[in-house]
Coordinates of C-alpha atoms and ligand atoms in Angstrom, one line a residue:
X27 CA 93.1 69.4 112.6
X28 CA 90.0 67.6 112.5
X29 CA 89.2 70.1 109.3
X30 CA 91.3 67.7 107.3
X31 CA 89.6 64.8 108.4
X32 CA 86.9 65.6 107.4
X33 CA 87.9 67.0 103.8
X34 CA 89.7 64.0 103.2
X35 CA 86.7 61.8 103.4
X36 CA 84.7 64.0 101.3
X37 CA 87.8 64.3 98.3
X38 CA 88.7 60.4 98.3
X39 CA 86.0 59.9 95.5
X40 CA 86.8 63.0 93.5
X41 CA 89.9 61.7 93.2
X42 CA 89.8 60.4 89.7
X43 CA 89.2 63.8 88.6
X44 CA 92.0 65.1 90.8
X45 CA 94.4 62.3 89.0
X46 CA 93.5 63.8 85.5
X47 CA 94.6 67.6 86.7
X48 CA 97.5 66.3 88.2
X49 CA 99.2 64.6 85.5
X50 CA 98.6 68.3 83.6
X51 CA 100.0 70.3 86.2
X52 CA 103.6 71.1 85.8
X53 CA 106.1 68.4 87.4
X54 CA 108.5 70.8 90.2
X55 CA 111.3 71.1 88.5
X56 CA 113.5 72.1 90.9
X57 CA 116.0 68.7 91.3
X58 CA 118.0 70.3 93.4
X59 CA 119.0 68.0 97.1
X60 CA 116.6 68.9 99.8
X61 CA 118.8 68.5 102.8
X62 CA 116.9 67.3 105.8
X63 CA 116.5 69.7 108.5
X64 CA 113.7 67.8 110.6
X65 CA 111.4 65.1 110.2
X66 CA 108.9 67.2 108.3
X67 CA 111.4 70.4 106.8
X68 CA 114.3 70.5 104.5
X69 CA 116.7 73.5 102.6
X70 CA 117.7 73.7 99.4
X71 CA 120.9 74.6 98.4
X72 CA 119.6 78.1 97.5
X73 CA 117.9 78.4 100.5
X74 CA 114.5 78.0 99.7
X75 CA 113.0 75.9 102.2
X76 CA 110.0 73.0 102.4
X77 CA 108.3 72.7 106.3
X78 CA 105.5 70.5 106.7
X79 CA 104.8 71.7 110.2
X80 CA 101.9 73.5 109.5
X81 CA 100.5 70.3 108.8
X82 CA 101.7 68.3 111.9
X83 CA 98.9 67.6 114.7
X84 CA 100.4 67.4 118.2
X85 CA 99.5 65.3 120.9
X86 CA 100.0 62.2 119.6
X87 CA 96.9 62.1 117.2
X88 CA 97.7 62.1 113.8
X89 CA 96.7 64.9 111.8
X90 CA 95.5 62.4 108.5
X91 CA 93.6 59.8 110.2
X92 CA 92.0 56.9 108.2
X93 CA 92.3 57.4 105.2
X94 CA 91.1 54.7 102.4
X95 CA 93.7 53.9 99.6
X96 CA 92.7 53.4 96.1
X97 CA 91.6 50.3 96.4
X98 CA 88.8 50.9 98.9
X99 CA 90.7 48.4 101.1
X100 CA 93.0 49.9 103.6
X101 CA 93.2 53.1 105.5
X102 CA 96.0 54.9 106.5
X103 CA 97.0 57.4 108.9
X104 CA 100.1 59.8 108.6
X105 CA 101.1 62.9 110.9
X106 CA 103.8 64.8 109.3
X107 CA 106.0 66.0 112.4
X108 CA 105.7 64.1 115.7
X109 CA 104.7 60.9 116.7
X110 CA 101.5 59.3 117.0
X111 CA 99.7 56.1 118.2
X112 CA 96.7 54.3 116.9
X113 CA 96.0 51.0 118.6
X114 CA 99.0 48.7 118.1
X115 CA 100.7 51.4 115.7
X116 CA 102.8 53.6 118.7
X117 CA 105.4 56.0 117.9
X118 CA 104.2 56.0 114.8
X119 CA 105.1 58.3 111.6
X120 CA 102.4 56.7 109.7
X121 CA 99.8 53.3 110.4
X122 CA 98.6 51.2 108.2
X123 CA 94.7 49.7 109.1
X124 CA 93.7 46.4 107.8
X125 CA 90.0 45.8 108.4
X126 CA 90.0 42.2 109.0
X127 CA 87.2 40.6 110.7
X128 CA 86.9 40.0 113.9
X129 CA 89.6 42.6 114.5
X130 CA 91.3 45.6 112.4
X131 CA 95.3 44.9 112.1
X132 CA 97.7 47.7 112.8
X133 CA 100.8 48.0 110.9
X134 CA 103.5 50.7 111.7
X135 CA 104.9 51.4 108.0
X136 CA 106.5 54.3 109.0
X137 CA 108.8 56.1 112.7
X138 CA 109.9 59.8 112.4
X139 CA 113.7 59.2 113.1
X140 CA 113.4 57.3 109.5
X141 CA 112.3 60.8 107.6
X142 CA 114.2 61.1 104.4
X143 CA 113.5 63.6 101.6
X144 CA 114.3 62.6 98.3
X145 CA 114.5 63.6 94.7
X146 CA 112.8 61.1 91.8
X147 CA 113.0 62.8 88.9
X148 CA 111.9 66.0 89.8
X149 CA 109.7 64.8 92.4
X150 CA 110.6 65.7 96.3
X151 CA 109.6 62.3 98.0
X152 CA 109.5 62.0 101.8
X153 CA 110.7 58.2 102.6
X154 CA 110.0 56.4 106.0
X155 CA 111.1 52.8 106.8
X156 CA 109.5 50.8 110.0
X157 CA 110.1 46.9 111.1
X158 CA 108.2 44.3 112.5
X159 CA 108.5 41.2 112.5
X160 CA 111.7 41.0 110.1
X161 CA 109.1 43.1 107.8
X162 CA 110.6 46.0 106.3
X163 CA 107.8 48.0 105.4
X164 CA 108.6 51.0 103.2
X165 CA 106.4 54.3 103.0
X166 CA 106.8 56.6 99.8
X167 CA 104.7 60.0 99.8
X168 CA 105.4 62.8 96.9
X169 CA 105.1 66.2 98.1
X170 CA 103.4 68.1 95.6
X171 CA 103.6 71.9 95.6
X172 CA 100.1 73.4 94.8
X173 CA 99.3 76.9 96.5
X174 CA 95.9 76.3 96.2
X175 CA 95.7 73.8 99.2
X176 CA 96.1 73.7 102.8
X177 CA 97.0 70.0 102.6
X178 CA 95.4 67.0 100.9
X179 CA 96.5 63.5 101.2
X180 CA 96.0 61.0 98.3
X181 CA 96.9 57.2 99.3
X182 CA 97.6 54.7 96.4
X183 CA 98.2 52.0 99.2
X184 CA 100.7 48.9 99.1
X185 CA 101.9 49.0 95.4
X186 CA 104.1 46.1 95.5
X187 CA 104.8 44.2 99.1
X188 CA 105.4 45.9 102.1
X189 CA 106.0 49.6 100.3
X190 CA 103.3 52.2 100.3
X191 CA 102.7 55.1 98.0
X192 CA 101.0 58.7 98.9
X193 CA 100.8 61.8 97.6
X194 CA 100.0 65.0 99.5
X195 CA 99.1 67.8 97.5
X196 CA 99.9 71.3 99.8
X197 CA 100.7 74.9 99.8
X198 CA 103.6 73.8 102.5
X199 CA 104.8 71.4 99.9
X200 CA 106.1 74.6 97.9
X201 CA 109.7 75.5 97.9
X202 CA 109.6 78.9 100.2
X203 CA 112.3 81.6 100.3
X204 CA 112.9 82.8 103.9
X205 CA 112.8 86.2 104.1
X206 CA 115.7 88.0 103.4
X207 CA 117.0 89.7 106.9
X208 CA 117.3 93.9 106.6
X209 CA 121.5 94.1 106.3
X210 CA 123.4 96.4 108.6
X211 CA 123.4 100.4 107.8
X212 CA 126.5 101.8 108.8
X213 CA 126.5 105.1 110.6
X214 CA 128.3 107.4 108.0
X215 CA 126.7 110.3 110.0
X216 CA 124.2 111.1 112.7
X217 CA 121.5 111.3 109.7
X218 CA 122.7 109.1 106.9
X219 CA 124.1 105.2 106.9
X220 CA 125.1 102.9 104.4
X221 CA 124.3 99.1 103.3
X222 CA 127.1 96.8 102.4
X223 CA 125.5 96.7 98.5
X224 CA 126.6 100.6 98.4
X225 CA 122.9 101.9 98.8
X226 CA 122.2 104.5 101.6
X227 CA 119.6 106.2 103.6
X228 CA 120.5 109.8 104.0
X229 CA 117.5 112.0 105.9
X230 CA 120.1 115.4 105.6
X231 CA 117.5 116.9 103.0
X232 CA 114.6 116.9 106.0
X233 CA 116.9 119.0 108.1
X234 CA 116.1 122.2 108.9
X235 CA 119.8 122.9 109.6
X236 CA 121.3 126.1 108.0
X237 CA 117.9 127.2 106.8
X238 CA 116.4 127.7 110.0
X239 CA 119.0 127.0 112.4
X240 CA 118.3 125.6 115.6
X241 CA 114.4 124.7 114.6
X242 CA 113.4 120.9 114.5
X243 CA 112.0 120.0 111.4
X244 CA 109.5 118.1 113.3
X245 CA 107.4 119.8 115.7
X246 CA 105.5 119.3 118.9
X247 CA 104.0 116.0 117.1
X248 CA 101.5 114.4 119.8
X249 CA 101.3 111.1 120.2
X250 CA 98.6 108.5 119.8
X251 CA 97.5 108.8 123.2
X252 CA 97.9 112.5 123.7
X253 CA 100.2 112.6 126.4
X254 CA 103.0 113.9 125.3
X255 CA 104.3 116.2 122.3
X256 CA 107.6 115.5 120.0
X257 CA 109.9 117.6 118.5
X258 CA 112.9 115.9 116.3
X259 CA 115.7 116.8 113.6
X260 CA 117.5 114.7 111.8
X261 CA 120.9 115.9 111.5
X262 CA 121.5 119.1 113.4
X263 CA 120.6 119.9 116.9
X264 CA 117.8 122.5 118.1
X265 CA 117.0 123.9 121.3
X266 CA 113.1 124.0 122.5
X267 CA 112.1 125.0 126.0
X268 CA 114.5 123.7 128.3
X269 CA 115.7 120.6 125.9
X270 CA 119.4 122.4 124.7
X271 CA 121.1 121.4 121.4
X272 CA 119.1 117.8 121.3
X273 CA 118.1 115.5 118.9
X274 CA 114.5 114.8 120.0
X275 CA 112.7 116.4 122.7
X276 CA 109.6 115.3 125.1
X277 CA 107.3 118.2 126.0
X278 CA 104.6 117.3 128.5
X279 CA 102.0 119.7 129.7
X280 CA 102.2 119.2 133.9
X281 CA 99.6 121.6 134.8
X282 CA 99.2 123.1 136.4
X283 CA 102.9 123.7 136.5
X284 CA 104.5 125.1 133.5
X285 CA 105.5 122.8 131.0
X286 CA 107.8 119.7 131.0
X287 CA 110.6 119.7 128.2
X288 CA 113.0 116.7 128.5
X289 CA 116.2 115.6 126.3
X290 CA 115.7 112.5 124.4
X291 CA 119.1 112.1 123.3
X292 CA 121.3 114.3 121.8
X293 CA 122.6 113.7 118.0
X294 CA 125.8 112.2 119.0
X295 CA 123.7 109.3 120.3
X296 CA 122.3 108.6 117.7
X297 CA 122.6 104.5 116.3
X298 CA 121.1 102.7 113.1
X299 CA 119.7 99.4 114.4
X300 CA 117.1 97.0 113.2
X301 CA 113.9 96.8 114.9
X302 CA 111.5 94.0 113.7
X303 CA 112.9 94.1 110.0
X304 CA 113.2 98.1 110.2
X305 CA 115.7 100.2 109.9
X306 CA 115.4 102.6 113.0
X307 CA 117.4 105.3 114.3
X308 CA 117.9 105.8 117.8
X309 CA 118.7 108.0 120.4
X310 CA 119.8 107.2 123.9
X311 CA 120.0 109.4 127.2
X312 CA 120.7 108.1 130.4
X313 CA 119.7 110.5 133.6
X314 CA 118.4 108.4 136.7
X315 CA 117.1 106.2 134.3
X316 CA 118.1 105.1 130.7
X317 CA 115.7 106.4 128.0
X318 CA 115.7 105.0 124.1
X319 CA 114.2 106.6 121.6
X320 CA 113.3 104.5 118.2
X321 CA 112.3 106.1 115.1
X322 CA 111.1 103.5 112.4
X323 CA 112.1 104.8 108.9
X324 CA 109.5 103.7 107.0
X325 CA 109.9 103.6 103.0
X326 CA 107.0 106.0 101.6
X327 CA 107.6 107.3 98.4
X328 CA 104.3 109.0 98.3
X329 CA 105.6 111.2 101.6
X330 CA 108.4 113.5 101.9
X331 CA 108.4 113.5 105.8
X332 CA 105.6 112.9 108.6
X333 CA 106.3 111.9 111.9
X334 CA 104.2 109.4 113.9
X335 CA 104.7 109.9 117.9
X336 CA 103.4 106.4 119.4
X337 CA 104.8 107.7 123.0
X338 CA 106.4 105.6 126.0
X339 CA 106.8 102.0 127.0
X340 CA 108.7 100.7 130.4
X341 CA 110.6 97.9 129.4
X342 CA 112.8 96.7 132.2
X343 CA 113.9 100.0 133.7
X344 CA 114.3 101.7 130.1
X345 CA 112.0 103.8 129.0
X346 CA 111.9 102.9 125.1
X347 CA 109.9 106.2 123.2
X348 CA 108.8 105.1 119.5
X349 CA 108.0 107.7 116.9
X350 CA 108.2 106.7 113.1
X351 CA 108.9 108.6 110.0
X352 CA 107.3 108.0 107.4
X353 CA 109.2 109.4 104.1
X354 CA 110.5 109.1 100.7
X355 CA 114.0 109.7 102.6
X356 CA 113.6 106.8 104.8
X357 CA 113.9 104.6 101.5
X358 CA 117.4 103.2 100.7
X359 CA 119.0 104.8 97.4
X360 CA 122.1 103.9 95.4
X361 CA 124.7 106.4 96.3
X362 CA 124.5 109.7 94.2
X363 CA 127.4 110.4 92.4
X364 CA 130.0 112.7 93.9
X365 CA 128.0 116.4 94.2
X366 CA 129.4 119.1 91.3
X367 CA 130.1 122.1 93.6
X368 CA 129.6 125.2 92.0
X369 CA 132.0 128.0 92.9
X370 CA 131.0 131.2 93.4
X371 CA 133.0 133.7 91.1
X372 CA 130.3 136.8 91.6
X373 CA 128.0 138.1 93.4
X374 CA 125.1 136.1 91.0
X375 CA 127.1 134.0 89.2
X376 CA 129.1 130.2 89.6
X377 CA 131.2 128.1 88.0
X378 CA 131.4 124.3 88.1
X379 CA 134.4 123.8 87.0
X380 CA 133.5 121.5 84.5
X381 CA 132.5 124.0 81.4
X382 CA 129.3 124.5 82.6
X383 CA 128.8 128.2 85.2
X384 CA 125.6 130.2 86.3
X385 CA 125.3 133.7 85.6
X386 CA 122.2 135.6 86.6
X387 CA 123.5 138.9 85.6
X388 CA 122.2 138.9 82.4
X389 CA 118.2 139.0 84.7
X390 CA 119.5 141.9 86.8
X391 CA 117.3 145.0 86.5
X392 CA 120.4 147.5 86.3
X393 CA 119.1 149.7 88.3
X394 CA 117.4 150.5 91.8
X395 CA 114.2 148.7 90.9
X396 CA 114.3 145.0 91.5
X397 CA 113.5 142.8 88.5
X398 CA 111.3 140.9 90.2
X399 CA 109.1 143.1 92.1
X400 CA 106.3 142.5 94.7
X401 CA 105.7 139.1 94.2
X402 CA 102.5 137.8 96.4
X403 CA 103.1 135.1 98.5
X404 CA 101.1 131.5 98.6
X405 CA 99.2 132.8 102.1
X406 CA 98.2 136.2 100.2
X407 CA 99.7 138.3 103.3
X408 CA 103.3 139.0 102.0
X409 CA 105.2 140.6 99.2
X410 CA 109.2 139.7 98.1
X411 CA 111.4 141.5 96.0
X412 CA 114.6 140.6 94.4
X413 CA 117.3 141.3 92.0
X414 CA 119.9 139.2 91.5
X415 CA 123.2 141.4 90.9
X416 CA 122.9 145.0 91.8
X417 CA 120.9 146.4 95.2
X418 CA 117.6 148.1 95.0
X419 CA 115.6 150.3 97.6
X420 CA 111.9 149.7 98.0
X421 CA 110.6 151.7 101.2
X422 CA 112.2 150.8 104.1
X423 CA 114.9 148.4 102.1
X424 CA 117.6 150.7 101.3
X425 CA 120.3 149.0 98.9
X426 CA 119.2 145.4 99.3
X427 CA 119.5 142.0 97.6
X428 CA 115.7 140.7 99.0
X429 CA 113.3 142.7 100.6
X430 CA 109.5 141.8 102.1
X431 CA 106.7 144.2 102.5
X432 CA 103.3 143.4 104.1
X433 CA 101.0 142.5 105.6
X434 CA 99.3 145.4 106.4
X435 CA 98.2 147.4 103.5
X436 CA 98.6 150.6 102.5
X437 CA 100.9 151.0 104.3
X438 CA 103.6 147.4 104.7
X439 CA 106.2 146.5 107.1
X440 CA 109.4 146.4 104.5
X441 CA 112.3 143.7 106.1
X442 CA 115.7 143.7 105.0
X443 CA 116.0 139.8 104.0
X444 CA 119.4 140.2 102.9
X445 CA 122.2 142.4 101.2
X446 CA 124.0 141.3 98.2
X447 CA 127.2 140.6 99.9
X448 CA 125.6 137.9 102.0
X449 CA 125.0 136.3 98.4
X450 CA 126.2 133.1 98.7
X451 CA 125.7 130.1 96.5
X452 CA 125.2 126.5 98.2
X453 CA 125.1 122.8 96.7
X454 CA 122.9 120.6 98.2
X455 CA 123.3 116.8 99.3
X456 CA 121.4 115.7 96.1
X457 CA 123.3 118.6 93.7
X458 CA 120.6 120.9 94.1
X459 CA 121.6 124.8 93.6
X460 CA 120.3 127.4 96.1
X461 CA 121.6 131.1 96.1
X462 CA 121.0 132.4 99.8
X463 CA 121.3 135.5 101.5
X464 CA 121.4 136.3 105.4
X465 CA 119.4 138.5 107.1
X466 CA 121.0 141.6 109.0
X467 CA 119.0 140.6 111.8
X468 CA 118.7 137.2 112.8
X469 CA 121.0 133.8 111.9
X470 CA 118.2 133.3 109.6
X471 CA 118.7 132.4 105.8
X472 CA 116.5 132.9 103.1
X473 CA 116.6 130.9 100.3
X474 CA 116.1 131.2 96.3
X475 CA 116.3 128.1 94.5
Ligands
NAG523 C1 113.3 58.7 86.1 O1 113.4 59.0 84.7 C2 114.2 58.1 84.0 C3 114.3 58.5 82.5 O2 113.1 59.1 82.1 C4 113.5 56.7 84.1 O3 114.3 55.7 83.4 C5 113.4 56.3 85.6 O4 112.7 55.1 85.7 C6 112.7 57.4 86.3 N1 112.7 57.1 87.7 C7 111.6 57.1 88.5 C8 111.8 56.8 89.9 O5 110.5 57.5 88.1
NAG524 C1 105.2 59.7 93.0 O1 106.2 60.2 92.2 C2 106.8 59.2 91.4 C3 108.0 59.8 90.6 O2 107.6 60.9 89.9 C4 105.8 58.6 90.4 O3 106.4 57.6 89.6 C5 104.6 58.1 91.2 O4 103.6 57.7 90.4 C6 104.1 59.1 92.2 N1 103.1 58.5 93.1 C7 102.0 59.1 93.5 C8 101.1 58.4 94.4 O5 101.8 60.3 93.1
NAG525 C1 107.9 94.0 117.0 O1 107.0 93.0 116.7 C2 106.3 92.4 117.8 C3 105.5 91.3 117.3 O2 104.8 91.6 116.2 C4 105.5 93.5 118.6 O3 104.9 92.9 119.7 C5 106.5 94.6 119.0 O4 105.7 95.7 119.5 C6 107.2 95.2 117.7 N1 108.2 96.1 118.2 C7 108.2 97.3 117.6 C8 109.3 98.3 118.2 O5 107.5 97.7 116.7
NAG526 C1 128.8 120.2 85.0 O1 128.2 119.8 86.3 C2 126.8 120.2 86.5 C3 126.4 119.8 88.0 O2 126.7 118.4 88.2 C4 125.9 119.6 85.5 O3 124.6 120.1 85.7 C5 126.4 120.0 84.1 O4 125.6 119.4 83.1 C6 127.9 119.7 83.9 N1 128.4 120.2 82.6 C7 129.0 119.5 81.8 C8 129.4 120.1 80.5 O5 129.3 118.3 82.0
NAG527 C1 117.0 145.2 112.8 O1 116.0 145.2 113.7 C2 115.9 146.5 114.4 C3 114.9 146.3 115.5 O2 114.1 145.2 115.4 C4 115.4 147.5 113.4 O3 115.3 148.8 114.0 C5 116.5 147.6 112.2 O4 116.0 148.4 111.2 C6 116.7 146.2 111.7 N1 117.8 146.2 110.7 C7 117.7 145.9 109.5 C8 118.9 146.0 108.7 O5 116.6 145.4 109.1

């Protein structure tokens, strides 16, 4: 702490100037009682808080050491937390230093067990008492909130007998809020949890699940020190390699053995905890040895979903694997209201129930060529075809809702995506519509929004 030492001795004569500003600055207002906590903290009833710790110098040296009052006569010394001695001052909260001639006097004028914080008129004022001598010597010093400053110590000196004024002027001297602690999320299911204040987290739109079922929506992610690869969805199970309806899988590359896949957890494991102020889901598998798996959900409204892998640490016999997500979905939300379901009454056309229904008949071509014909897909290679109501044939697809030709040209591949009896309409999680049809040949789905 020698830093304030030295500062002091350089600000004691600007301190005219400093006694000008001060009497413009705004009085703290807050008159609330500062309830002592320690010698050098306290809590306001709102639970704002005032610690001088920062301040304190340890090892029995105090942290404002001789310090001249305003009348250039005395000097003072002050250490906000623990004890100090100076010469004949021991155990001392703060000394007073008379410079007589041929020796300096030492007067205790202040013990720690004496600390009281007190409100004058707006002013938070930390009191000590100390006796010698049937002396009852009194110490006063305001603490002044000013951000700007580490800590700065003004003494005024012995205003009337035996009781001393200060003033320190500090950043630590400003009412401080705690930080608020992340509340529970309750598990409402292996993807989603909610807060007691009704908000939730829900991750259900990055699941792959019904679209592409049994594919993780996060693949083979490597992590930071390209070990290992991840693969994780957030609601439903997927299989990869040898890792069988799991949440998250390991895959590690033994070579020259084939490659290692191992279950992280499956998505009944899987908790909502706190870790270090984050909400994090985990998974949990226990086979000779227990393994965790944390993934931070970090609120990014800029992202809709990207997975960090940061890989494995031993921590007393558990393996603990961290990934984080990083994602718009990872960010609480008030609860939607409840989801409008719109009933299917056709083959391309719903109802809500509420006076509002869909009907795409009125863009159906009518006949066997699809109204909307050979559209080019983003990656150039592909062409789709669909009609909403009635079938259509377009080479190879004979009477189908969805067909896709390419890539080879003149002459395409043309896949059946789907009749029109496998029309199906589907609300999502956040009310969104998509009509969907299934594909003859696989469990796959294909989408139109
Ligand atoms: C507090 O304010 C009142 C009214 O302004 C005044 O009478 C009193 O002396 C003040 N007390 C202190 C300690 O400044
Ligand atoms: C401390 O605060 C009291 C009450 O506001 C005020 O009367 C006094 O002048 C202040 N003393 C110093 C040294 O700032
Ligand atoms: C939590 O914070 C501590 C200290 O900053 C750090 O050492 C630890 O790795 C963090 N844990 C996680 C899971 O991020
Ligand atoms: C009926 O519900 C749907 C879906 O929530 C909504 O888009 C539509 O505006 C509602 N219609 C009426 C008349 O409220
Ligand atoms: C399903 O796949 C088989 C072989 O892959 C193919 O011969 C058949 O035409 C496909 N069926 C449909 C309806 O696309």
């Amino acid at each position: 702490m020698s830093y304030c030492r030295h500062r002091h001795n350089i600000r004691i004569f600007k301190l005219p100037s400093i006694l000008v500003i001060l009497a413009l600055l705004p009085r703290n207002v807050n008159s609330a009682i500062c309830t002592k906590t320690s010698s050098c903290s306290c809590t306001y009833a709102d639970g704002s808080f005032i610690d001088l710790s920062p301040l304190d110098a340890e090892g029995g040296v105090p942290s404002f050491q001789d310090i001249l009052d305003s009348k250039r006569i005395d000097m003072f010394s002050w250490n906000p937390c623990s004890s100090f001695n100076e010469f004949a001052c021991t155990d001392a909260a703060a000394c007073q230093i008379r410079p007589l001639t041929p020796a300096f006097e030492y007067y205790t004028i202040g013990t720690q067990d004496t600390a009281t914080f007190q409100d004058m008129n707006g002013t938070l004022v930390l009191t000590y008492s100390a006796e010698r001598a049937s002396v009852l010597r009194t110490l006063k010093i305001n603490l002044t909130c000013d951000p700007k400053e580490v800590g700065i110590l003004y003494v005024e000196g012995e205003t009337t007998k035996a009781v001393y004024w200060m003033e320190l002027r500090s950043k630590y001297a400003c009412p401080t809020m705690a930080p608020t602690p992340l509340p529970s999320c309750i598990k409402t299911s292996e993807c989603s949890c909610s807060f007691d204040d009704g908000r939730v987290v829900d991750l259900s739109p990055l699941d792959t699940g019904g679209m592409a079922v049994g594919v993780p929506r996060f693949k083979d992610v490597i992590d930071k020190t390209f070990t290992s690869w991840y693969s994780w969805n957030p609601c439903n199970g997927f299989s990869e390699g040898t890792c069988d309806d799991v949440a998250v899988c390991q895959i590690s590359p033994i070579v020259p053995n084939p490659t290692n896949y191992v279950s992280l957890g499956n998505q009944n494991s899987a908790e909502f905890t706190t870790v270090n102020g984050t909400l994090t889901l985990q998974y949990a598998v226990s086979t000779d040895v227990l393994k965790v798996t944390k993934i931070l959900l970090t609120c990014d409204e800029g992202t809709e979903g990207e997975l960090l892998a940061y890989g494995l640490k031993e921590n007393n016999g558990i393996q603990e694997y961290l990934l984080e997500l990083r994602s718009m979905y990872s960010c609480p939300r008030e609860k939607p209201g409840p989801v409008q379901f719109c009933i299917q009454t056709s083959l391309c056309s719903c109802d809500y129930g509420n006076g509002t229904s869909i009907n795409l008949s009125p863009l159906d071509s009518k006949s066997s060529i699809p109204r909307f014909q050979d559209i080019l897909s983003p990656n150039k290679r592909e062409w789709f075809s669909w009609n909403p109501c009635g079938p259509f044939t377009e080479g190879d697809c004979q009477s189908v809702a969805v067909c896709k030709a390419g890539p080879i040209v003149p002459n395409p591949d043309y896949i059946n995506l789907g009749y029109q009896n496998s029309a199906s309409f589907q609300t999502a999680f956040d009310g969104g519509l998509s009509l969907n049809y299934h594909d003859p040949n696989s469990s796959r789905y294909d989408k139109i929004f």
